[in-house]
Coordinates of C-alpha atoms and ligand atoms in Angstrom, one line a residue:
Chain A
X715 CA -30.8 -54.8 9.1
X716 CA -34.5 -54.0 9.2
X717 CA -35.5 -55.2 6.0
X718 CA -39.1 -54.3 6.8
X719 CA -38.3 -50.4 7.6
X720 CA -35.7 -50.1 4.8
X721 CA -38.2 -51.1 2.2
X722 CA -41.2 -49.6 3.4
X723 CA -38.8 -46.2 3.7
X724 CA -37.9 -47.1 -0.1
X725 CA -41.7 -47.6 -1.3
X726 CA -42.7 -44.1 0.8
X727 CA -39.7 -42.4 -1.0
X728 CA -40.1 -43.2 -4.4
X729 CA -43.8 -42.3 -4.2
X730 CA -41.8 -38.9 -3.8
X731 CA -39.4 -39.2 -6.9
X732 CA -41.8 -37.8 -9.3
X733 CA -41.9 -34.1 -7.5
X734 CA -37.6 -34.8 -7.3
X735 CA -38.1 -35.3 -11.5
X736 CA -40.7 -32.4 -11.9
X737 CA -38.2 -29.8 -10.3
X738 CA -35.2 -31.3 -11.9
X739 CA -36.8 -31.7 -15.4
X740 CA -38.6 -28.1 -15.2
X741 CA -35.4 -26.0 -13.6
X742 CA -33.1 -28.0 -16.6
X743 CA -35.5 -26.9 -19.0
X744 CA -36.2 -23.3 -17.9
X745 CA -32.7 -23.1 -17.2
X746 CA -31.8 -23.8 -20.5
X747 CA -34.0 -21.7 -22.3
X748 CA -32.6 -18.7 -20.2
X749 CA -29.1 -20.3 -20.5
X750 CA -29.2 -19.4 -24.3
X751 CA -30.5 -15.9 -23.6
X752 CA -27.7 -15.0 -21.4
X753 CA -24.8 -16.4 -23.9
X754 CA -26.8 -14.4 -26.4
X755 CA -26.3 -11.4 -24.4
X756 CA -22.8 -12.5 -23.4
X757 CA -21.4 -12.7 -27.0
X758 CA -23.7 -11.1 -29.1
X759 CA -21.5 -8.1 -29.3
X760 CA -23.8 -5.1 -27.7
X761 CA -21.5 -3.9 -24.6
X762 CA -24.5 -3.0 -22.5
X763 CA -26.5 -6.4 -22.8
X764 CA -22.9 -7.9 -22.2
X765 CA -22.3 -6.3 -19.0
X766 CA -25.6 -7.3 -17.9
X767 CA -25.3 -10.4 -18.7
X768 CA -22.0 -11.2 -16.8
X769 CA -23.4 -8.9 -13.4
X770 CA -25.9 -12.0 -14.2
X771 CA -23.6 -14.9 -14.4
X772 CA -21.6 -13.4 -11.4
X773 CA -24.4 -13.1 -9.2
X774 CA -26.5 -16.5 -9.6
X775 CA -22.4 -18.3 -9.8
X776 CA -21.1 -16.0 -7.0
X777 CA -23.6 -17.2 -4.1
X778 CA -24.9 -20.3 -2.6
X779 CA -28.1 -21.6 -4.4
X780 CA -29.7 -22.2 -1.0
X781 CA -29.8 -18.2 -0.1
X782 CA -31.3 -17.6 -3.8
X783 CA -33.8 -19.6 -3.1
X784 CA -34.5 -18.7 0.8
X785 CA -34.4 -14.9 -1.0
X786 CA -37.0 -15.7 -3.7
X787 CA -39.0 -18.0 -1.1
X788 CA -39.2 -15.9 1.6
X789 CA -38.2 -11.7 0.0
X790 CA -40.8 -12.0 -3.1
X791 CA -43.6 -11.3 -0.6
X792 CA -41.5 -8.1 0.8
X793 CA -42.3 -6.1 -3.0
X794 CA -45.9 -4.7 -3.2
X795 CA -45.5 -5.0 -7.1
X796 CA -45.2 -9.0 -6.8
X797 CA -47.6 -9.6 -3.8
X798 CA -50.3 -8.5 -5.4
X799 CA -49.4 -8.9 -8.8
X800 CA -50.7 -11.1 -11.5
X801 CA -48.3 -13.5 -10.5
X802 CA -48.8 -14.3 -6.8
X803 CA -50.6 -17.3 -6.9
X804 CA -47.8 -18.7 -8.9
X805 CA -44.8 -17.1 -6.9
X806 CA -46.5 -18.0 -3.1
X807 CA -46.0 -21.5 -4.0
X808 CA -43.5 -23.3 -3.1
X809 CA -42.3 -25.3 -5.8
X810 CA -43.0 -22.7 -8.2
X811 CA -40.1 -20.6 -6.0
X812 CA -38.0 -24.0 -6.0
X813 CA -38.1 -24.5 -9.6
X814 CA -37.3 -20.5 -10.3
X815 CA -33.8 -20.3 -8.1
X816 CA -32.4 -23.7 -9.5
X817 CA -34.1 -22.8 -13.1
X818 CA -32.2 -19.3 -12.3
X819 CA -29.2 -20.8 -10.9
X820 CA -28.3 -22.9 -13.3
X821 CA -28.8 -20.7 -16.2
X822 CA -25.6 -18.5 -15.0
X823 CA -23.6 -21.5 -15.0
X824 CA -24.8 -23.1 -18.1
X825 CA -24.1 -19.8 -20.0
X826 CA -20.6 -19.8 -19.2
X827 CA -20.8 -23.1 -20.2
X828 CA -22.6 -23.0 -23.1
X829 CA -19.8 -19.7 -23.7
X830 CA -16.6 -21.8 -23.6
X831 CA -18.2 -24.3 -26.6
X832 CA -18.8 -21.0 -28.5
X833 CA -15.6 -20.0 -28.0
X834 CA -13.7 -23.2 -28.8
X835 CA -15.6 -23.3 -32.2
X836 CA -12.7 -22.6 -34.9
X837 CA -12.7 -19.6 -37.0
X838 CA -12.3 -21.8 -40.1
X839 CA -15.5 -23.5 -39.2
X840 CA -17.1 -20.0 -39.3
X841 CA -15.7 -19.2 -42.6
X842 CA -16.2 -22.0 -44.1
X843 CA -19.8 -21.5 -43.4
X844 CA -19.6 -17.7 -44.8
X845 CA -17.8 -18.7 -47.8
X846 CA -21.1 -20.2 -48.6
X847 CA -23.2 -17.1 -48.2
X848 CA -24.3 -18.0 -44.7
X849 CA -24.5 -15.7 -42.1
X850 CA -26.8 -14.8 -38.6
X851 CA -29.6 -17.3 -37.4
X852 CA -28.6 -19.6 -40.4
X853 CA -25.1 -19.6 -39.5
X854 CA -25.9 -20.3 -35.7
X855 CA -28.6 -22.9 -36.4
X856 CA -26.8 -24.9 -38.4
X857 CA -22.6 -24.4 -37.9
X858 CA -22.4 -22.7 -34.7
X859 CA -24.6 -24.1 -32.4
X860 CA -23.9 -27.4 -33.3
X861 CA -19.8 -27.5 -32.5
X862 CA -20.3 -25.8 -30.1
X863 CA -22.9 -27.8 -28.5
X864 CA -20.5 -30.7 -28.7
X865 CA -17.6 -28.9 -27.4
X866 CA -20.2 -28.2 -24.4
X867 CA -21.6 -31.1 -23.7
X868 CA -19.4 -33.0 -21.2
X869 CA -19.2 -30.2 -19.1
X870 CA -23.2 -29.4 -19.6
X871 CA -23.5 -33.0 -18.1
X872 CA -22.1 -32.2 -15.0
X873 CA -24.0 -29.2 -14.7
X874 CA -27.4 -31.6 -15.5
X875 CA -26.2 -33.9 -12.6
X876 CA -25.5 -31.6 -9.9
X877 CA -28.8 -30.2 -10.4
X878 CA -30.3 -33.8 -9.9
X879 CA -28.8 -33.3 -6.9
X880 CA -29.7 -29.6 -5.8
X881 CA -33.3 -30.3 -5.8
X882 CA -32.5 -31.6 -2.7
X883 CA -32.2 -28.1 -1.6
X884 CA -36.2 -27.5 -1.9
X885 CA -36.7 -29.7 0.9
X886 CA -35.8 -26.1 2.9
X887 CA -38.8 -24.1 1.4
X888 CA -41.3 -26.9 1.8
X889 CA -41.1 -29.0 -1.4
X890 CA -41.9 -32.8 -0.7
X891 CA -39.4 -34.0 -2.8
X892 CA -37.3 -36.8 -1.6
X893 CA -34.8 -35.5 0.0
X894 CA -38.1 -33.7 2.0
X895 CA -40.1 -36.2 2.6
X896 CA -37.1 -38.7 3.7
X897 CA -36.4 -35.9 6.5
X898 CA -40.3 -36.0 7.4
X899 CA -39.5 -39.6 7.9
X900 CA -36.4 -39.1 10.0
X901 CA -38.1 -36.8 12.3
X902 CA -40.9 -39.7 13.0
X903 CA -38.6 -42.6 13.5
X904 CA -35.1 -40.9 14.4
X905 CA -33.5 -43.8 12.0
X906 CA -31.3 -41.2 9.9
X907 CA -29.1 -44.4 8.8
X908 CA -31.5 -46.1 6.8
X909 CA -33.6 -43.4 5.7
X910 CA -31.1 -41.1 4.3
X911 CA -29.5 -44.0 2.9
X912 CA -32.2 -45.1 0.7
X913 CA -32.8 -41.6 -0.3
X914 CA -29.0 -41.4 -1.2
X915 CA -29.7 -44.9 -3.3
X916 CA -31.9 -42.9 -5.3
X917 CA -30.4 -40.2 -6.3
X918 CA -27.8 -42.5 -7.5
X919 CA -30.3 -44.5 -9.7
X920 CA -32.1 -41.4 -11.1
X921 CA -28.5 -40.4 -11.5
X922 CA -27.4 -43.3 -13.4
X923 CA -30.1 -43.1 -16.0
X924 CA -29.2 -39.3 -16.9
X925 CA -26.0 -40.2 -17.4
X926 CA -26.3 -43.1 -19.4
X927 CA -28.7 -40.8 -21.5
X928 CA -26.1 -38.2 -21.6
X929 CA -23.5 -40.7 -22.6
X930 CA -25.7 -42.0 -25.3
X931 CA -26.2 -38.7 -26.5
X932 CA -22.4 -37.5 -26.3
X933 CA -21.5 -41.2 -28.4
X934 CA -23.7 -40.6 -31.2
X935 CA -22.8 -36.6 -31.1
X936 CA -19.1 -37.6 -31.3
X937 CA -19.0 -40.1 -34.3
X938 CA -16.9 -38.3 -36.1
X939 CA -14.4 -38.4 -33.5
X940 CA -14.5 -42.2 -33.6
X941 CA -12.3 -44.6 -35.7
X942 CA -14.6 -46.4 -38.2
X943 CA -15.1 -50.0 -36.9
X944 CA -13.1 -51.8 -38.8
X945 CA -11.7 -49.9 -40.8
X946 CA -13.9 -48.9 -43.5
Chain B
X461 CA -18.0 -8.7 -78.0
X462 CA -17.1 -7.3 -75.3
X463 CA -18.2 -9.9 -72.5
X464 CA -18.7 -8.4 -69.0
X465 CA -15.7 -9.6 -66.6
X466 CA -17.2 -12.8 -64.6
X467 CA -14.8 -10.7 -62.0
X468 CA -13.9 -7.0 -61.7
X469 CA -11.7 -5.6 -58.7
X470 CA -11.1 -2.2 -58.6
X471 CA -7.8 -0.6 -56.6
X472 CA -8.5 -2.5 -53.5
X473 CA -6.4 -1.3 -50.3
X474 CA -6.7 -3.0 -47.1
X475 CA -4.7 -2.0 -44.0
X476 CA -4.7 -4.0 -40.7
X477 CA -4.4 -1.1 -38.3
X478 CA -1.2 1.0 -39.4
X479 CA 0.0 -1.6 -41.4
X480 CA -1.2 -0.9 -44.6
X481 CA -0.9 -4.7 -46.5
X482 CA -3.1 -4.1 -49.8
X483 CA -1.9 -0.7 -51.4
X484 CA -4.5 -0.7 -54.3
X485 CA -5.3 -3.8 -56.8
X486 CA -7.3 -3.8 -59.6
X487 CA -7.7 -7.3 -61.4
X488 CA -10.6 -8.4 -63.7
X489 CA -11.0 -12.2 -64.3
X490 CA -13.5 -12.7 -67.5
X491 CA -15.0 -16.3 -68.3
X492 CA -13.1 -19.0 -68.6
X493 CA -10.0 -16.8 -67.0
X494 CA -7.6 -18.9 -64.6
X495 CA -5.6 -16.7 -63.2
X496 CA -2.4 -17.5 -60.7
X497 CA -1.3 -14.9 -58.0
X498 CA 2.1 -15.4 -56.8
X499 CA 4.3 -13.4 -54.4
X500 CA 6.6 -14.2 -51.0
X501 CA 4.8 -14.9 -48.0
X502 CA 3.3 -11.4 -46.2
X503 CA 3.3 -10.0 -49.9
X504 CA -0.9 -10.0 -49.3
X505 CA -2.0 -13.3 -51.7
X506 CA -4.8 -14.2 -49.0
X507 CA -5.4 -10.8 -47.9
X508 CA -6.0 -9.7 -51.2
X509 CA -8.7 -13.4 -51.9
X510 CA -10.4 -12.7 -48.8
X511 CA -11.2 -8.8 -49.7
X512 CA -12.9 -10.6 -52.8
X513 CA -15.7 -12.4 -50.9
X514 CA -15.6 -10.2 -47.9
X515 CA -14.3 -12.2 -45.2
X516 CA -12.0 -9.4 -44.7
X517 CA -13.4 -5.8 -45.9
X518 CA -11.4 -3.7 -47.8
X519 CA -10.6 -0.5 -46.5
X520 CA -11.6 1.1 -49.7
X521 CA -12.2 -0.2 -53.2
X522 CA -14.8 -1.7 -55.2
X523 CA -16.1 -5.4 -56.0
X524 CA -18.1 -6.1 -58.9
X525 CA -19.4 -9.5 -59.5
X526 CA -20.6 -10.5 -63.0
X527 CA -21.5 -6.5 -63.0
X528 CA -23.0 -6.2 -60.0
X529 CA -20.6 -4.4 -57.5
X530 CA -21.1 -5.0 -53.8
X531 CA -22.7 -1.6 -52.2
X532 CA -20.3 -0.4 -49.1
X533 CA -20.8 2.3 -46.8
X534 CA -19.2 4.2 -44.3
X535 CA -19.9 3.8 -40.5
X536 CA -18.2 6.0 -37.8
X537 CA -15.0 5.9 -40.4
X538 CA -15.3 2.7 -41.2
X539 CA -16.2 1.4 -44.6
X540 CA -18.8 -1.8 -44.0
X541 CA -20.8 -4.0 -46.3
X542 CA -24.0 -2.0 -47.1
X543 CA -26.0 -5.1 -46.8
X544 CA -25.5 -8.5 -45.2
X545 CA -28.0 -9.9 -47.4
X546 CA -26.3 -8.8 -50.2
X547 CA -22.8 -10.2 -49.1
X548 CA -24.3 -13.5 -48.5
X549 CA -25.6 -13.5 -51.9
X550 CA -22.4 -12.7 -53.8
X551 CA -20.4 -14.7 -51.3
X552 CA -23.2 -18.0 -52.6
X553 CA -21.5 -17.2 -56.0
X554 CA -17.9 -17.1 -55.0
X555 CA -16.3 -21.1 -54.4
X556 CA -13.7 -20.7 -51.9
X557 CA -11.4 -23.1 -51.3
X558 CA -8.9 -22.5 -48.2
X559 CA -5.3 -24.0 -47.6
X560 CA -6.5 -25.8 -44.4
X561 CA -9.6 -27.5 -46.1
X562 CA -11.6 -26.1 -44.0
X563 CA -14.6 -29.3 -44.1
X564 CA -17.0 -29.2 -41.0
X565 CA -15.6 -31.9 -39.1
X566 CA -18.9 -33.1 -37.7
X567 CA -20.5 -33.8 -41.1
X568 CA -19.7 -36.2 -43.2
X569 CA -18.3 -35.6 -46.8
X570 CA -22.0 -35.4 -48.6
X571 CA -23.2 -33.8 -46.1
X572 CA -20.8 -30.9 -46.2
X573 CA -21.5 -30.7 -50.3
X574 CA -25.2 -30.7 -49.6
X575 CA -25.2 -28.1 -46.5
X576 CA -25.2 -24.9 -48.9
X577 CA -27.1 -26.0 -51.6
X578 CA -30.2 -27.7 -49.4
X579 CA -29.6 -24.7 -46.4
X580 CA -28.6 -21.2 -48.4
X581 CA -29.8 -22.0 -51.6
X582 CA -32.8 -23.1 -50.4
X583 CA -33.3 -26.2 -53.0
X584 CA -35.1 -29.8 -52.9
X585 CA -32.2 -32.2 -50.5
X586 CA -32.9 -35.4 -53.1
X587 CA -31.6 -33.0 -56.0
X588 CA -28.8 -31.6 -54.4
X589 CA -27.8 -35.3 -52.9
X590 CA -28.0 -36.3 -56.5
X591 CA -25.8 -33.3 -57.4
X592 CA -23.6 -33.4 -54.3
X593 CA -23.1 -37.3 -55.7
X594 CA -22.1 -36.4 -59.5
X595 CA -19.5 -34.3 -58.2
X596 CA -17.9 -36.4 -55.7
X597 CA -17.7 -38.7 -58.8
X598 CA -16.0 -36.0 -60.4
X599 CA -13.2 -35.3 -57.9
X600 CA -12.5 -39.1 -57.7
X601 CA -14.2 -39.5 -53.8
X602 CA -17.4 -40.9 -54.4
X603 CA -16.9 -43.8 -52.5
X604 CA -15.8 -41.2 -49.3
X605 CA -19.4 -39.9 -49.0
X606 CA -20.3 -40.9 -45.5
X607 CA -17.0 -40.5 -44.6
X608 CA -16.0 -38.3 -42.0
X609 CA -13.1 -35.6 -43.0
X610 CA -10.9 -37.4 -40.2
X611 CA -11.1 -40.3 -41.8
X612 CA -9.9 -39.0 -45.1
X613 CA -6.6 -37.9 -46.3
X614 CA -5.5 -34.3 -47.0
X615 CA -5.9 -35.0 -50.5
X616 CA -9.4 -36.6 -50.2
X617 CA -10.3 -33.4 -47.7
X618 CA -9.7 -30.7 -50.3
X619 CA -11.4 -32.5 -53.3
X620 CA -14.3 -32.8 -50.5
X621 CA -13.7 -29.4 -50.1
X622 CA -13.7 -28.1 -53.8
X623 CA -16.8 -30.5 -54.3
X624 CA -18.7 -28.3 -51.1
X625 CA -17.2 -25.5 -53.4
X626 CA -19.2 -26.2 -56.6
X627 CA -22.1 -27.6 -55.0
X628 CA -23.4 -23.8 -54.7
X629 CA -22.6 -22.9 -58.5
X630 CA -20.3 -20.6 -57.9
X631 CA -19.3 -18.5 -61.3
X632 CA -15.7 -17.9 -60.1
X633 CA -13.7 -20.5 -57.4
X634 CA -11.5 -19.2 -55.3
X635 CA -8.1 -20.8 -54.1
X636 CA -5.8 -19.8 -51.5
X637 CA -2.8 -21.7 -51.8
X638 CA -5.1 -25.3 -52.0
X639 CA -2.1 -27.7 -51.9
X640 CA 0.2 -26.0 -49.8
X641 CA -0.7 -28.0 -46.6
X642 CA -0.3 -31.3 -48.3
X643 CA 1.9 -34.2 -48.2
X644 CA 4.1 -33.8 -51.6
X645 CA 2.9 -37.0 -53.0
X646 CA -1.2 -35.8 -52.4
X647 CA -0.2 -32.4 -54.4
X648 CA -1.1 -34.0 -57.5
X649 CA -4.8 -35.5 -57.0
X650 CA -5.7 -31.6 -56.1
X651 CA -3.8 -30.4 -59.0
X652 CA -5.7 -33.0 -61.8
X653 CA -9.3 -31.7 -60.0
X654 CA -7.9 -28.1 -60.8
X655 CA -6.6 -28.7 -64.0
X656 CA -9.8 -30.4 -65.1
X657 CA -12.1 -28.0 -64.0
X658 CA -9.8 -24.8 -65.7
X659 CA -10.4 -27.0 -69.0
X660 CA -14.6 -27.7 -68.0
X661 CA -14.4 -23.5 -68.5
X662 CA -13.9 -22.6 -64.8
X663 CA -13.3 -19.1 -63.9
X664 CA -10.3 -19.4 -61.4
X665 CA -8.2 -17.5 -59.2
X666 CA -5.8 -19.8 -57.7
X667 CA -2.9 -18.3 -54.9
X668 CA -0.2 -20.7 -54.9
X669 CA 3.1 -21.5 -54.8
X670 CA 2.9 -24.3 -57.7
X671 CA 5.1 -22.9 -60.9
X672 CA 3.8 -26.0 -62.5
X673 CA -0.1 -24.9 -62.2
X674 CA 1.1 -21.2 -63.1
X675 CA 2.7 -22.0 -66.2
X676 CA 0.6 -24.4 -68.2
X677 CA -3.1 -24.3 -66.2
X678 CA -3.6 -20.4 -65.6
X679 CA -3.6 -18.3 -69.0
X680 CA -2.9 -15.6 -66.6
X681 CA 0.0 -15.1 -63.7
X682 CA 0.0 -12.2 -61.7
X683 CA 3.0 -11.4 -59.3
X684 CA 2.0 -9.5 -56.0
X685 CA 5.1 -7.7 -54.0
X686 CA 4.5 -5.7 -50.9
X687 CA 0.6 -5.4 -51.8
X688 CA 0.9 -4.3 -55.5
X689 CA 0.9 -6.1 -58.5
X690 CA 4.7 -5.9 -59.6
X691 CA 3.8 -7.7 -62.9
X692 CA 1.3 -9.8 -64.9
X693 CA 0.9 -11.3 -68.0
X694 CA 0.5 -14.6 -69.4
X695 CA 2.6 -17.5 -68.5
X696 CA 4.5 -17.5 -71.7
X697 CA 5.4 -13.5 -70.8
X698 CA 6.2 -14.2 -67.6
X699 CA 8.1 -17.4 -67.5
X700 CA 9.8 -16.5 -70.6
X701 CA 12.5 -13.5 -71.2
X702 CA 10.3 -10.7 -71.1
X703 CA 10.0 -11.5 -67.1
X704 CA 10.5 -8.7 -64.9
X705 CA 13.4 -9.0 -62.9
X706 CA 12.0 -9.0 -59.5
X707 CA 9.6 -12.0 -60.9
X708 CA 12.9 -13.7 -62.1
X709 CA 14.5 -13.5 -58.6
X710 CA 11.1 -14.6 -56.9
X711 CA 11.2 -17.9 -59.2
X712 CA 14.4 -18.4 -58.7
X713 CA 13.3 -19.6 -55.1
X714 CA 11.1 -22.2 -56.2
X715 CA 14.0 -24.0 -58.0
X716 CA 11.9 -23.6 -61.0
Ligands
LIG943 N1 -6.1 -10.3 -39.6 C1 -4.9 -9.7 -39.7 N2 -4.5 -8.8 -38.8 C2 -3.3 -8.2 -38.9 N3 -2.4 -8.4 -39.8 C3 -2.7 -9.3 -40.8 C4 -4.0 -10.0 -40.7 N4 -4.0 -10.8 -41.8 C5 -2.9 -10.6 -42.5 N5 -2.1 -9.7 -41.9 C6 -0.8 -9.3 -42.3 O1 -0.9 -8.9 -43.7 C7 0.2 -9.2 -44.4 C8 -0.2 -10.0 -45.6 O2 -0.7 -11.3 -45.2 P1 -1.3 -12.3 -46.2 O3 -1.7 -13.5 -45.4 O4 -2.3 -11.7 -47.1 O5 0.0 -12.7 -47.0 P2 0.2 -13.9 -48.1 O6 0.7 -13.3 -49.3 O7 -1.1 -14.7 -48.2 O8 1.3 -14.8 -47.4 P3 1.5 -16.4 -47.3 O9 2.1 -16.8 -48.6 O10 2.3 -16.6 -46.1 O11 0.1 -17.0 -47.1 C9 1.2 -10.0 -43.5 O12 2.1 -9.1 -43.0 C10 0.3 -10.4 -42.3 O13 1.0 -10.4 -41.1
LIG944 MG1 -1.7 -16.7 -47.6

């Protein structure tokens, strides 16, 4: 064991982790935003914003994250419209590209997810909540989204992991995340042990600490689900 | 005087596809009215309360609540609530209070009570927590407020329910049979709510399958049969000798 090279690998890689947190904290966010557009569509009852929105969630579920993001990388310059659009000095970058594919990747499987908490709030939840004279936004804001946010979040959790992990995948359009800069490293020394390694050891801690969030949040989102500590 | 019914339904019909399960009722409930609807299982009881606040919409007929009568319309052969706005308002002034209790299971007691006063109605949360608090008082579960509904018995989860219920004011409560998913011996605690709010003046229309309620609660029982009202009158009429005979046979079930 090179303790030397593993922690001066360590130390170069964690000067890295803050672009790893800016694409995964951005794409979750973004994501999420257009997550809750796409259920909107999905169940909001208009047939044509329905379909669309399921040709949506079958495309961005249906193919591998790395091809979306090689397509937006490398095909947004092919369309005249974009290249010299407003928005090409945003779009040429790199981790502008990055963050769009896993913000847009992630948005078709959180709106299936976000779908199934919808859809295992109970009708006499709902009516409860119209008996009352609530209906629409109201109705949403306050009875709707909730349970079903609940109902959602385990499986949302997952979804907020693995995209910790598929930032990784913006190493391949020139990001210098971790998982980028610990291959930069690889190709100087040729020590793929140690370096990946580390960068492995990372993503585990960064890991960790979103799910002990997560966890916190599901415990204090699920008290009513708890027996009362001694009794009561 | 010739007071204005807190309640007026005229020949409501409601069909579920071909099956036609409300063939035209007309009931008016005026202050103070408690009224019981009996009638078999499938004879439309729930059908009929939900066509009153609009959970389900009558195929045709007409609502009028304290005088104002909710405005319908026609769509592509359909008949639909004119205005949503409208619905929610009348539905703020109609307490309903469902079999399964129906409490948001993710809020605790006062928070259910409070969630339509302070978020439909609009009004100051420190009033309505002082409000929400008075009436748990009143159905016996003050010391449940920060309970969740889990935690609480059937019989403590429909008084939290009827609380929610009067929180918003209602002028007439709604009940679709509220003690028929209880344990026997938590029938009672529901009933003595019930019973005290009929006396406080309460306009009520209560479905259930308690002869007790019907006969000395409601001044009014009406029997529903294949989505008509077979008979009505007042308890003394109806449990007495006058009784129609299809009444008599339909009591006879309840071993009462
Ligand atoms: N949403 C619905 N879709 C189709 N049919 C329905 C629907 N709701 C009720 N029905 C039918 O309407 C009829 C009357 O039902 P309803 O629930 O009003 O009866 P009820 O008198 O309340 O009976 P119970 O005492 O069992 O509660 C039944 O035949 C039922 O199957
Ligand atoms: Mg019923």
């Amino acid at each position: 064991m090179d303790l030397a090279f593993l922690s001066s690998t360590m130390l170069t890689l964690i000067a890295a982790i803050p672009m790893t947190l800016a694409l995964f904290a951005l794409s979750v966010s973004l994501g999420g935003m257009l997550a809750l557009v796409v259920v909107w569509m999905r169940v909001g009852g208009n047939p044509v914003l329905a379909a669309i929105a399921k040709g949506y969630i079958f495309v961005f579920r249906g193919s591998p994250l790395l091809i979306q993001m090689f397509l937006i990388f490398y095909g947004l310059a092919q369309f005249s419209v974009i290249r010299y659009g407003p928005l090409w000095p945003l779009l040429r970058e790199p981790f502008v590209c990055a963050v769009l594919s896993l913000a847009l990747c992630t948005a078709g499987y959180s709106a299936e997810i976000f779908r199934g908490g919808i859809r295992a709030v109970s009708a006499k939840d709902i009516e409860a909540a119209r008996s009352i004279g609530m209906s629409g936004p109201l109705l949403v804001r306050r009875i709707l989204a909730p349970i079903a946010f609940r109902h959602a979040l385990p499986a949302y959790s997952t979804e907020i992991v693995l995209m910790m992990k598929s930032t990784a995948l913006a190493s391949l359009v020139t990001v210098w995340e971790v998982t980028g800069v610990a291959q930069r490293l690889i190709h100087q020394t040729y020590r793929t042990m140690e370096v990946f390694l580390c960068a492995a050891l990372i993503y585990l801690a960064l890991n960790f600490i979103v799910l002990q969030a997560l966890g916190l949040l599901e415990h204090r989102l699920s008290r009513h689900l708890r027996p009362v500590p001694g009794g009561r | 005087m010739t007071a204005q019914p807190r309640l007026s339904i005229r020949d409501i019909r409601k069909s579920f596809g071909t099956l036609e399960v409300l063939k035209g009722i007309s009931l008016d409930a005026r202050d103070g009215d408690v009224i019981s609807l009996l009638g078999a299982s499938g004879s439309g009881k729930s059908t009929f309360l939900r066509c009153i606040n609009l959970l389900e919409t009558p195929t045709s007929g007409r609502v009028f609540v304290d005088g104002e009568e909710i405005r319908m319309l026609q769509k592509n052969g359909k008949t639909v609530p004119a205005s949503q706005k409208q619905v929610d308002h009348i539905r703020s002034e109609l307490g309903m209070v469902f079999q399964s209790f129906n409490l948001w299971s993710h809020m605790t007691v006062l928070e259910n009570v409070i969630e339509g006063p302070v978020h439909v109605l609009k009004r100051p949360k420190a009033e309505c927590i002082a409000e929400a608090e008075a009436l748990l008082e009143k159905v016996g579960i003050a010391d449940k407020r920060h309970v969740y509904p889990a935690h609480m018995s059937g019989g403590q989860q429909q008084r939290a329910a009827i609380a929610r219920a009067l929180a918003m004011k209602p002028k007439v409560m709604l009940f679709d049979e509220p003690t028929s998913a209880l344990d026997p011996e938590l029938v009672g605690e529901v009933l003595r709510v019930m019973r005290a709010l009929a006396e406080e003046g309460m306009t009520m229309l209560v479905v259930t399958h308690e002869m007790g309620f019907a006969r000395n609660v409601s001044n009014r029982v009406v029997f529903m049969r294949e989505g008509l009202i077979e008979s009505s009158g007042s308890p003394e009429e109806m449990f007495g000798s006058v009784a129609s005979p299809a009444f008599r046979q339909f009591i006879g079930h309840y071993g009462n």
